[in-house]
Amino acid sequence: MKIDQAIDLVKEKLPEKRFNHSLRVAETAVKLADIYDGDKDKVELAGILHDYSKYDDLGSMYQIVQQHNLDSNLLSYGSEILHGPVCAIIMEEQYGIEDEEILLAIKNHTTGRAQMTLTEKLVFVADYIEPGRQTPGVEEIRDLAYNQGSLDIAIYEISKRTVLHLISKDINVYDATIACLNYYNYSDERVKDD
Ligand code: DGI
Ligand code: FE
Ligand code: FE
């Protein structure tokens, strides 16, 4: 899919605010790709498309999870956790996106996971730090990602903040979110392979 087609697709489907967020995530991911020597075309496309399924009907999302044998634990969660995995399936099946890195970046953009590819990392971080985000503490993550060359530490800090927030509200934490937190914990002495 070409970038213009992706923009048209998302513009038509999403409310204006969410569309503008998608453009900012793509722009941010391209900036990060410049710093970390990532693939700008891939992160741009994944950034534009990543929230395409954000407001899909929950019933149709559960159907996709079941029809495509996705992790059955997804069925215990709402659209916050489902929209990434569902979007990746739709982009592959209905829009012919075959690139595995783009599909993984879309799939895992909310939770992250252990051992992300560079494209996944860039989209995951861009979603959190795009200039429209005003989450308390986001400046620290921007500094890690833009100025310190510390992409993996940024990932850990994002996961940590997300998990602390969820727990403080008694919201269940999805397995991949925890796996991401543990994998990118730089204080843990285990040897990590990337
Ligand atoms: O779609 P966006 O709003 O741009 O951002 P996102 O896809 O990162 O979604 C963020 C939401 O997802 C936020 O409300 C926290 C929630 N979230 C992230 N990890 C988990 C989670 N919610 C649950 N229940 N469990 C998780 O592990
Ligand atoms: Fe999202
Ligand atoms: Fe997003």
Short mmCIF file of N, CA and C in Angstrom, two decimals, residues 46-194:
data_model
loop_
_atom_site.label_atom_id
_atom_site.label_comp_id
_atom_site.label_asym_id
_atom_site.label_seq_id
_atom_site.Cartn_x
_atom_site.Cartn_y
_atom_site.Cartn_z
N ALA A 46 3.12 2.07 8.97
CA ALA A 46 2.57 1.48 10.20
C ALA A 46 1.97 2.56 11.11
N GLY A 47 2.65 3.70 11.17
CA GLY A 47 2.16 4.81 12.01
C GLY A 47 0.82 5.33 11.53
N ILE A 48 0.68 5.51 10.23
CA ILE A 48 -0.59 5.98 9.67
C ILE A 48 -1.72 5.00 9.99
N LEU A 49 -1.43 3.71 9.87
CA LEU A 49 -2.49 2.70 9.94
C LEU A 49 -2.77 2.17 11.35
N HIS A 50 -1.88 2.44 12.32
CA HIS A 50 -1.89 1.66 13.56
C HIS A 50 -3.22 1.68 14.34
N ASP A 51 -3.95 2.78 14.28
CA ASP A 51 -5.21 2.87 15.04
C ASP A 51 -6.46 2.72 14.17
N TYR A 52 -6.28 2.19 12.97
CA TYR A 52 -7.40 2.06 12.03
C TYR A 52 -8.61 1.35 12.65
N SER A 53 -8.35 0.35 13.52
CA SER A 53 -9.45 -0.44 14.07
C SER A 53 -9.89 0.01 15.46
N LYS A 54 -9.41 1.15 15.89
CA LYS A 54 -9.62 1.62 17.27
C LYS A 54 -11.11 1.64 17.67
N TYR A 55 -11.98 1.99 16.74
CA TYR A 55 -13.40 2.14 17.11
C TYR A 55 -14.28 1.07 16.47
N ASP A 56 -13.66 -0.02 16.05
CA ASP A 56 -14.46 -1.10 15.45
C ASP A 56 -15.37 -1.70 16.52
N ASP A 57 -16.43 -2.30 16.04
CA ASP A 57 -17.40 -2.94 16.92
C ASP A 57 -16.74 -4.16 17.59
N LEU A 58 -16.92 -4.24 18.91
CA LEU A 58 -16.21 -5.25 19.70
C LEU A 58 -16.55 -6.67 19.25
N GLY A 59 -17.81 -6.89 18.89
CA GLY A 59 -18.24 -8.22 18.42
C GLY A 59 -17.46 -8.67 17.19
N SER A 60 -17.27 -7.75 16.26
CA SER A 60 -16.53 -8.12 15.04
C SER A 60 -15.05 -8.33 15.36
N MET A 61 -14.55 -7.61 16.35
CA MET A 61 -13.16 -7.83 16.77
C MET A 61 -12.99 -9.23 17.37
N TYR A 62 -13.92 -9.62 18.24
CA TYR A 62 -13.83 -10.96 18.84
C TYR A 62 -13.93 -12.03 17.76
N GLN A 63 -14.76 -11.78 16.75
CA GLN A 63 -14.87 -12.74 15.64
C GLN A 63 -13.53 -12.93 14.93
N ILE A 64 -12.87 -11.82 14.69
CA ILE A 64 -11.56 -11.90 14.02
C ILE A 64 -10.56 -12.68 14.88
N VAL A 65 -10.58 -12.43 16.20
CA VAL A 65 -9.68 -13.16 17.11
C VAL A 65 -9.92 -14.66 16.99
N GLN A 66 -11.18 -15.04 16.96
CA GLN A 66 -11.50 -16.47 16.92
C GLN A 66 -11.21 -17.08 15.55
N GLN A 67 -11.62 -16.37 14.49
CA GLN A 67 -11.42 -16.91 13.14
C GLN A 67 -9.95 -17.07 12.79
N HIS A 68 -9.12 -16.21 13.36
CA HIS A 68 -7.70 -16.23 13.00
C HIS A 68 -6.82 -16.86 14.07
N ASN A 69 -7.49 -17.54 15.03
CA ASN A 69 -6.76 -18.21 16.10
C ASN A 69 -5.74 -17.32 16.79
N LEU A 70 -6.12 -16.07 17.04
CA LEU A 70 -5.23 -15.21 17.82
C LEU A 70 -5.32 -15.65 19.28
N ASP A 71 -4.40 -15.15 20.10
CA ASP A 71 -4.35 -15.49 21.52
C ASP A 71 -5.74 -15.37 22.16
N SER A 72 -6.22 -16.48 22.73
CA SER A 72 -7.59 -16.46 23.26
C SER A 72 -7.72 -15.55 24.49
N ASN A 73 -6.59 -15.24 25.13
CA ASN A 73 -6.65 -14.27 26.25
C ASN A 73 -7.15 -12.91 25.79
N LEU A 74 -7.02 -12.62 24.50
CA LEU A 74 -7.50 -11.33 23.98
C LEU A 74 -8.99 -11.17 24.24
N LEU A 75 -9.69 -12.31 24.34
CA LEU A 75 -11.15 -12.25 24.51
C LEU A 75 -11.55 -11.72 25.88
N SER A 76 -10.60 -11.63 26.80
CA SER A 76 -10.90 -11.06 28.12
C SER A 76 -10.70 -9.54 28.15
N TYR A 77 -10.30 -8.96 27.02
CA TYR A 77 -9.99 -7.52 26.99
C TYR A 77 -10.91 -6.78 26.02
N GLY A 78 -10.88 -5.47 26.13
CA GLY A 78 -11.69 -4.63 25.24
C GLY A 78 -10.87 -4.10 24.07
N SER A 79 -11.42 -3.09 23.42
CA SER A 79 -10.81 -2.60 22.18
C SER A 79 -9.42 -2.00 22.41
N GLU A 80 -9.11 -1.55 23.66
CA GLU A 80 -7.76 -0.99 23.89
C GLU A 80 -6.69 -2.02 23.51
N ILE A 81 -6.94 -3.28 23.88
CA ILE A 81 -5.94 -4.32 23.60
C ILE A 81 -6.17 -4.97 22.23
N LEU A 82 -7.41 -5.00 21.80
CA LEU A 82 -7.74 -5.70 20.55
C LEU A 82 -7.43 -4.91 19.28
N HIS A 83 -7.43 -3.58 19.34
CA HIS A 83 -7.41 -2.84 18.07
C HIS A 83 -6.11 -3.01 17.28
N GLY A 84 -5.01 -3.28 17.97
CA GLY A 84 -3.75 -3.52 17.25
C GLY A 84 -3.76 -4.86 16.51
N PRO A 85 -3.94 -5.97 17.26
CA PRO A 85 -3.99 -7.28 16.60
C PRO A 85 -5.04 -7.37 15.50
N VAL A 86 -6.22 -6.79 15.74
CA VAL A 86 -7.29 -6.84 14.73
C VAL A 86 -6.89 -6.03 13.50
N CYS A 87 -6.31 -4.87 13.72
CA CYS A 87 -5.90 -4.03 12.58
C CYS A 87 -4.86 -4.76 11.72
N ALA A 88 -3.92 -5.45 12.36
CA ALA A 88 -2.89 -6.18 11.59
C ALA A 88 -3.54 -7.23 10.69
N ILE A 89 -4.53 -7.93 11.21
CA ILE A 89 -5.24 -8.94 10.41
C ILE A 89 -5.97 -8.29 9.23
N ILE A 90 -6.67 -7.18 9.50
CA ILE A 90 -7.43 -6.51 8.44
C ILE A 90 -6.49 -5.99 7.35
N MET A 91 -5.37 -5.43 7.76
CA MET A 91 -4.42 -4.89 6.77
C MET A 91 -3.83 -6.00 5.91
N GLU A 92 -3.60 -7.14 6.51
CA GLU A 92 -3.05 -8.26 5.75
C GLU A 92 -4.11 -8.85 4.81
N GLU A 93 -5.28 -9.11 5.38
CA GLU A 93 -6.31 -9.84 4.63
C GLU A 93 -7.05 -8.98 3.62
N GLN A 94 -7.40 -7.77 4.05
CA GLN A 94 -8.27 -6.95 3.19
C GLN A 94 -7.49 -5.95 2.34
N TYR A 95 -6.30 -5.58 2.80
CA TYR A 95 -5.56 -4.55 2.07
C TYR A 95 -4.21 -5.04 1.54
N GLY A 96 -3.97 -6.34 1.70
CA GLY A 96 -2.82 -6.97 1.04
C GLY A 96 -1.46 -6.54 1.55
N ILE A 97 -1.40 -6.02 2.78
CA ILE A 97 -0.07 -5.71 3.33
C ILE A 97 0.60 -7.01 3.74
N GLU A 98 1.79 -7.25 3.20
CA GLU A 98 2.46 -8.53 3.45
C GLU A 98 3.68 -8.36 4.34
N ASP A 99 4.18 -7.13 4.44
CA ASP A 99 5.43 -6.91 5.16
C ASP A 99 5.26 -7.23 6.65
N GLU A 100 6.02 -8.24 7.10
CA GLU A 100 5.87 -8.74 8.47
C GLU A 100 6.21 -7.68 9.51
N GLU A 101 7.21 -6.85 9.22
CA GLU A 101 7.60 -5.83 10.19
C GLU A 101 6.50 -4.79 10.38
N ILE A 102 5.88 -4.40 9.28
CA ILE A 102 4.77 -3.43 9.36
C ILE A 102 3.61 -4.06 10.13
N LEU A 103 3.29 -5.31 9.82
CA LEU A 103 2.18 -5.99 10.49
C LEU A 103 2.45 -6.13 11.99
N LEU A 104 3.68 -6.48 12.35
CA LEU A 104 4.03 -6.62 13.78
C LEU A 104 3.96 -5.28 14.50
N ALA A 105 4.40 -4.22 13.82
CA ALA A 105 4.38 -2.90 14.45
C ALA A 105 2.95 -2.46 14.73
N ILE A 106 2.05 -2.77 13.80
CA ILE A 106 0.63 -2.45 14.03
C ILE A 106 0.08 -3.33 15.15
N LYS A 107 0.34 -4.62 15.05
CA LYS A 107 -0.21 -5.58 16.01
C LYS A 107 0.18 -5.24 17.46
N ASN A 108 1.44 -4.90 17.67
CA ASN A 108 1.95 -4.77 19.04
C ASN A 108 2.11 -3.34 19.52
N HIS A 109 1.47 -2.39 18.81
CA HIS A 109 1.75 -0.98 19.15
C HIS A 109 1.24 -0.58 20.53
N THR A 110 0.25 -1.26 21.08
CA THR A 110 -0.30 -0.86 22.39
C THR A 110 0.48 -1.47 23.54
N THR A 111 0.80 -2.75 23.42
CA THR A 111 1.37 -3.49 24.55
C THR A 111 2.89 -3.62 24.46
N GLY A 112 3.44 -3.51 23.24
CA GLY A 112 4.82 -3.94 23.05
C GLY A 112 4.89 -5.43 23.26
N ARG A 113 6.09 -5.96 23.29
CA ARG A 113 6.33 -7.38 23.58
C ARG A 113 7.83 -7.53 23.80
N ALA A 114 8.27 -8.73 24.22
CA ALA A 114 9.71 -8.98 24.33
C ALA A 114 10.29 -9.05 22.92
N GLN A 115 11.54 -8.67 22.77
CA GLN A 115 12.27 -8.81 21.51
C GLN A 115 11.57 -8.20 20.30
N MET A 116 11.19 -6.93 20.43
CA MET A 116 10.57 -6.25 19.29
C MET A 116 11.60 -6.00 18.18
N THR A 117 11.12 -5.95 16.96
CA THR A 117 11.96 -5.49 15.84
C THR A 117 12.12 -3.97 15.98
N LEU A 118 13.09 -3.42 15.26
CA LEU A 118 13.29 -1.97 15.32
C LEU A 118 12.04 -1.21 14.87
N THR A 119 11.40 -1.68 13.82
CA THR A 119 10.18 -1.02 13.33
C THR A 119 9.09 -1.01 14.41
N GLU A 120 8.91 -2.13 15.10
CA GLU A 120 7.93 -2.18 16.20
C GLU A 120 8.29 -1.18 17.29
N LYS A 121 9.56 -1.15 17.66
CA LYS A 121 9.99 -0.25 18.73
C LYS A 121 9.69 1.20 18.38
N LEU A 122 9.99 1.57 17.15
CA LEU A 122 9.86 2.98 16.75
C LEU A 122 8.38 3.40 16.77
N VAL A 123 7.50 2.52 16.33
CA VAL A 123 6.07 2.85 16.33
C VAL A 123 5.52 2.86 17.76
N PHE A 124 5.95 1.90 18.56
CA PHE A 124 5.52 1.83 19.96
C PHE A 124 5.88 3.12 20.70
N VAL A 125 7.11 3.55 20.54
CA VAL A 125 7.56 4.77 21.24
C VAL A 125 6.89 6.01 20.64
N ALA A 126 6.79 6.06 19.31
CA ALA A 126 6.17 7.22 18.66
C ALA A 126 4.72 7.42 19.11
N ASP A 127 4.01 6.33 19.30
CA ASP A 127 2.61 6.42 19.74
C ASP A 127 2.53 7.10 21.12
N TYR A 128 3.53 6.86 21.93
CA TYR A 128 3.52 7.42 23.29
C TYR A 128 4.00 8.87 23.34
N ILE A 129 4.95 9.22 22.47
CA ILE A 129 5.58 10.56 22.61
C ILE A 129 5.17 11.56 21.53
N GLU A 130 4.26 11.19 20.62
CA GLU A 130 3.90 12.15 19.55
C GLU A 130 3.49 13.48 20.20
N PRO A 131 3.72 14.60 19.50
CA PRO A 131 3.60 15.91 20.15
C PRO A 131 2.22 16.23 20.75
N GLY A 132 1.19 15.51 20.36
CA GLY A 132 -0.14 15.76 20.94
C GLY A 132 -0.32 15.13 22.31
N ARG A 133 0.58 14.25 22.70
CA ARG A 133 0.45 13.55 24.00
C ARG A 133 0.88 14.47 25.14
N GLN A 134 0.06 14.53 26.17
CA GLN A 134 0.39 15.37 27.31
C GLN A 134 0.45 14.59 28.61
N THR A 135 0.62 13.29 28.52
CA THR A 135 0.72 12.45 29.71
C THR A 135 1.82 12.99 30.63
N PRO A 136 1.54 13.08 31.94
CA PRO A 136 2.61 13.52 32.84
C PRO A 136 3.85 12.63 32.69
N GLY A 137 5.01 13.25 32.61
CA GLY A 137 6.25 12.48 32.50
C GLY A 137 6.67 12.17 31.07
N VAL A 138 5.83 12.54 30.10
CA VAL A 138 6.15 12.19 28.70
C VAL A 138 7.43 12.89 28.23
N GLU A 139 7.74 14.06 28.80
CA GLU A 139 8.95 14.79 28.43
C GLU A 139 10.22 13.96 28.68
N GLU A 140 10.20 13.23 29.80
CA GLU A 140 11.35 12.37 30.13
C GLU A 140 11.56 11.30 29.06
N ILE A 141 10.46 10.75 28.58
CA ILE A 141 10.55 9.70 27.55
C ILE A 141 11.03 10.32 26.24
N ARG A 142 10.53 11.53 25.93
CA ARG A 142 11.00 12.22 24.71
C ARG A 142 12.51 12.44 24.80
N ASP A 143 12.97 12.84 25.98
CA ASP A 143 14.40 13.09 26.15
C ASP A 143 15.21 11.80 25.93
N LEU A 144 14.75 10.69 26.51
CA LEU A 144 15.44 9.41 26.32
C LEU A 144 15.50 9.04 24.84
N ALA A 145 14.38 9.21 24.16
CA ALA A 145 14.29 8.75 22.77
C ALA A 145 15.01 9.70 21.80
N TYR A 146 14.85 11.01 21.99
CA TYR A 146 15.40 11.97 21.03
C TYR A 146 16.84 12.37 21.36
N ASN A 147 17.17 12.49 22.66
CA ASN A 147 18.47 13.08 23.01
C ASN A 147 19.47 12.11 23.60
N GLN A 148 18.98 11.05 24.22
CA GLN A 148 19.91 10.16 24.93
C GLN A 148 20.28 8.91 24.11
N GLY A 149 19.64 8.72 22.99
CA GLY A 149 19.92 7.50 22.22
C GLY A 149 19.49 6.24 22.95
N SER A 150 18.50 6.37 23.84
CA SER A 150 18.12 5.26 24.72
C SER A 150 16.73 4.72 24.38
N LEU A 151 16.60 4.17 23.19
CA LEU A 151 15.29 3.69 22.75
C LEU A 151 14.75 2.57 23.65
N ASP A 152 15.62 1.63 24.02
CA ASP A 152 15.15 0.50 24.84
C ASP A 152 14.78 0.95 26.25
N ILE A 153 15.50 1.93 26.76
CA ILE A 153 15.13 2.45 28.09
C ILE A 153 13.80 3.20 27.99
N ALA A 154 13.60 3.91 26.90
CA ALA A 154 12.30 4.58 26.67
C ALA A 154 11.17 3.55 26.67
N ILE A 155 11.40 2.42 26.03
CA ILE A 155 10.38 1.36 25.98
C ILE A 155 10.07 0.87 27.40
N TYR A 156 11.13 0.62 28.16
CA TYR A 156 10.92 0.16 29.54
C TYR A 156 10.14 1.19 30.35
N GLU A 157 10.51 2.44 30.22
CA GLU A 157 9.84 3.50 31.00
C GLU A 157 8.37 3.65 30.59
N ILE A 158 8.09 3.48 29.30
CA ILE A 158 6.69 3.52 28.85
C ILE A 158 5.92 2.35 29.45
N SER A 159 6.48 1.15 29.36
CA SER A 159 5.81 -0.04 29.91
C SER A 159 5.58 0.11 31.40
N LYS A 160 6.59 0.62 32.08
CA LYS A 160 6.48 0.78 33.54
C LYS A 160 5.34 1.74 33.88
N ARG A 161 5.31 2.87 33.21
CA ARG A 161 4.25 3.85 33.47
C ARG A 161 2.87 3.27 33.15
N THR A 162 2.78 2.55 32.05
CA THR A 162 1.49 1.95 31.67
C THR A 162 1.03 0.95 32.71
N VAL A 163 1.95 0.07 33.13
CA VAL A 163 1.58 -0.96 34.10
C VAL A 163 1.21 -0.34 35.45
N LEU A 164 1.99 0.64 35.88
CA LEU A 164 1.67 1.30 37.16
C LEU A 164 0.29 1.95 37.09
N HIS A 165 0.01 2.59 35.96
CA HIS A 165 -1.30 3.24 35.78
C HIS A 165 -2.43 2.21 35.83
N LEU A 166 -2.25 1.10 35.10
CA LEU A 166 -3.30 0.08 35.04
C LEU A 166 -3.55 -0.50 36.43
N ILE A 167 -2.47 -0.84 37.13
CA ILE A 167 -2.62 -1.45 38.45
C ILE A 167 -3.29 -0.47 39.41
N SER A 168 -2.93 0.79 39.32
CA SER A 168 -3.52 1.77 40.24
C SER A 168 -5.03 1.88 40.03
N LYS A 169 -5.50 1.47 38.85
CA LYS A 169 -6.94 1.52 38.56
C LYS A 169 -7.58 0.12 38.60
N ASP A 170 -6.83 -0.87 39.10
CA ASP A 170 -7.30 -2.26 39.14
C ASP A 170 -7.74 -2.78 37.77
N ILE A 171 -7.00 -2.38 36.74
CA ILE A 171 -7.27 -2.87 35.39
C ILE A 171 -6.29 -4.01 35.08
N ASN A 172 -6.79 -5.07 34.45
CA ASN A 172 -5.93 -6.22 34.15
C ASN A 172 -4.84 -5.86 33.14
N VAL A 173 -3.66 -6.43 33.37
CA VAL A 173 -2.52 -6.20 32.49
C VAL A 173 -2.37 -7.42 31.57
N TYR A 174 -2.31 -7.15 30.29
CA TYR A 174 -2.19 -8.22 29.28
C TYR A 174 -0.77 -8.80 29.30
N ASP A 175 -0.66 -10.09 28.98
CA ASP A 175 0.63 -10.81 29.08
C ASP A 175 1.77 -10.11 28.33
N ALA A 176 1.48 -9.64 27.12
CA ALA A 176 2.54 -9.04 26.30
C ALA A 176 3.08 -7.76 26.94
N THR A 177 2.21 -7.06 27.64
CA THR A 177 2.62 -5.82 28.32
C THR A 177 3.66 -6.14 29.40
N ILE A 178 3.40 -7.21 30.14
CA ILE A 178 4.33 -7.65 31.19
C ILE A 178 5.62 -8.20 30.57
N ALA A 179 5.46 -8.95 29.50
CA ALA A 179 6.66 -9.52 28.83
C ALA A 179 7.56 -8.39 28.35
N CYS A 180 6.94 -7.34 27.82
CA CYS A 180 7.70 -6.18 27.33
C CYS A 180 8.41 -5.50 28.50
N LEU A 181 7.68 -5.27 29.58
CA LEU A 181 8.24 -4.64 30.78
C LEU A 181 9.47 -5.40 31.26
N ASN A 182 9.34 -6.72 31.40
CA ASN A 182 10.45 -7.53 31.92
C ASN A 182 11.63 -7.56 30.95
N TYR A 183 11.33 -7.70 29.68
CA TYR A 183 12.41 -7.82 28.70
C TYR A 183 13.25 -6.56 28.63
N TYR A 184 12.61 -5.40 28.69
CA TYR A 184 13.35 -4.14 28.52
C TYR A 184 13.79 -3.53 29.85
N ASN A 185 13.63 -4.29 30.94
CA ASN A 185 14.10 -3.82 32.24
C ASN A 185 15.63 -3.86 32.28
N TYR A 186 16.21 -2.68 32.14
CA TYR A 186 17.68 -2.59 32.03
C TYR A 186 18.38 -2.85 33.35
N SER A 187 17.62 -2.86 34.45
CA SER A 187 18.24 -3.16 35.75
C SER A 187 18.39 -4.66 35.98
N ASP A 188 17.67 -5.43 35.16
CA ASP A 188 17.75 -6.88 35.31
C ASP A 188 19.05 -7.36 34.67
N GLU A 189 19.75 -8.26 35.37
CA GLU A 189 21.11 -8.60 34.92
C GLU A 189 21.16 -9.64 33.81
N ARG A 190 20.02 -10.26 33.48
CA ARG A 190 20.06 -11.27 32.42
C ARG A 190 20.58 -10.66 31.12
N VAL A 191 21.27 -11.46 30.35
CA VAL A 191 21.80 -10.97 29.07
C VAL A 191 20.66 -10.95 28.05
N LYS A 192 20.47 -9.80 27.43
CA LYS A 192 19.43 -9.66 26.41
C LYS A 192 20.09 -9.75 25.04
N ASP A 193 19.41 -10.33 24.09
CA ASP A 193 20.09 -10.57 22.82
C ASP A 193 19.82 -9.50 21.75
N ASP A 194 19.17 -8.40 22.13
CA ASP A 194 19.18 -7.27 21.18
C ASP A 194 18.90 -5.95 21.87
#
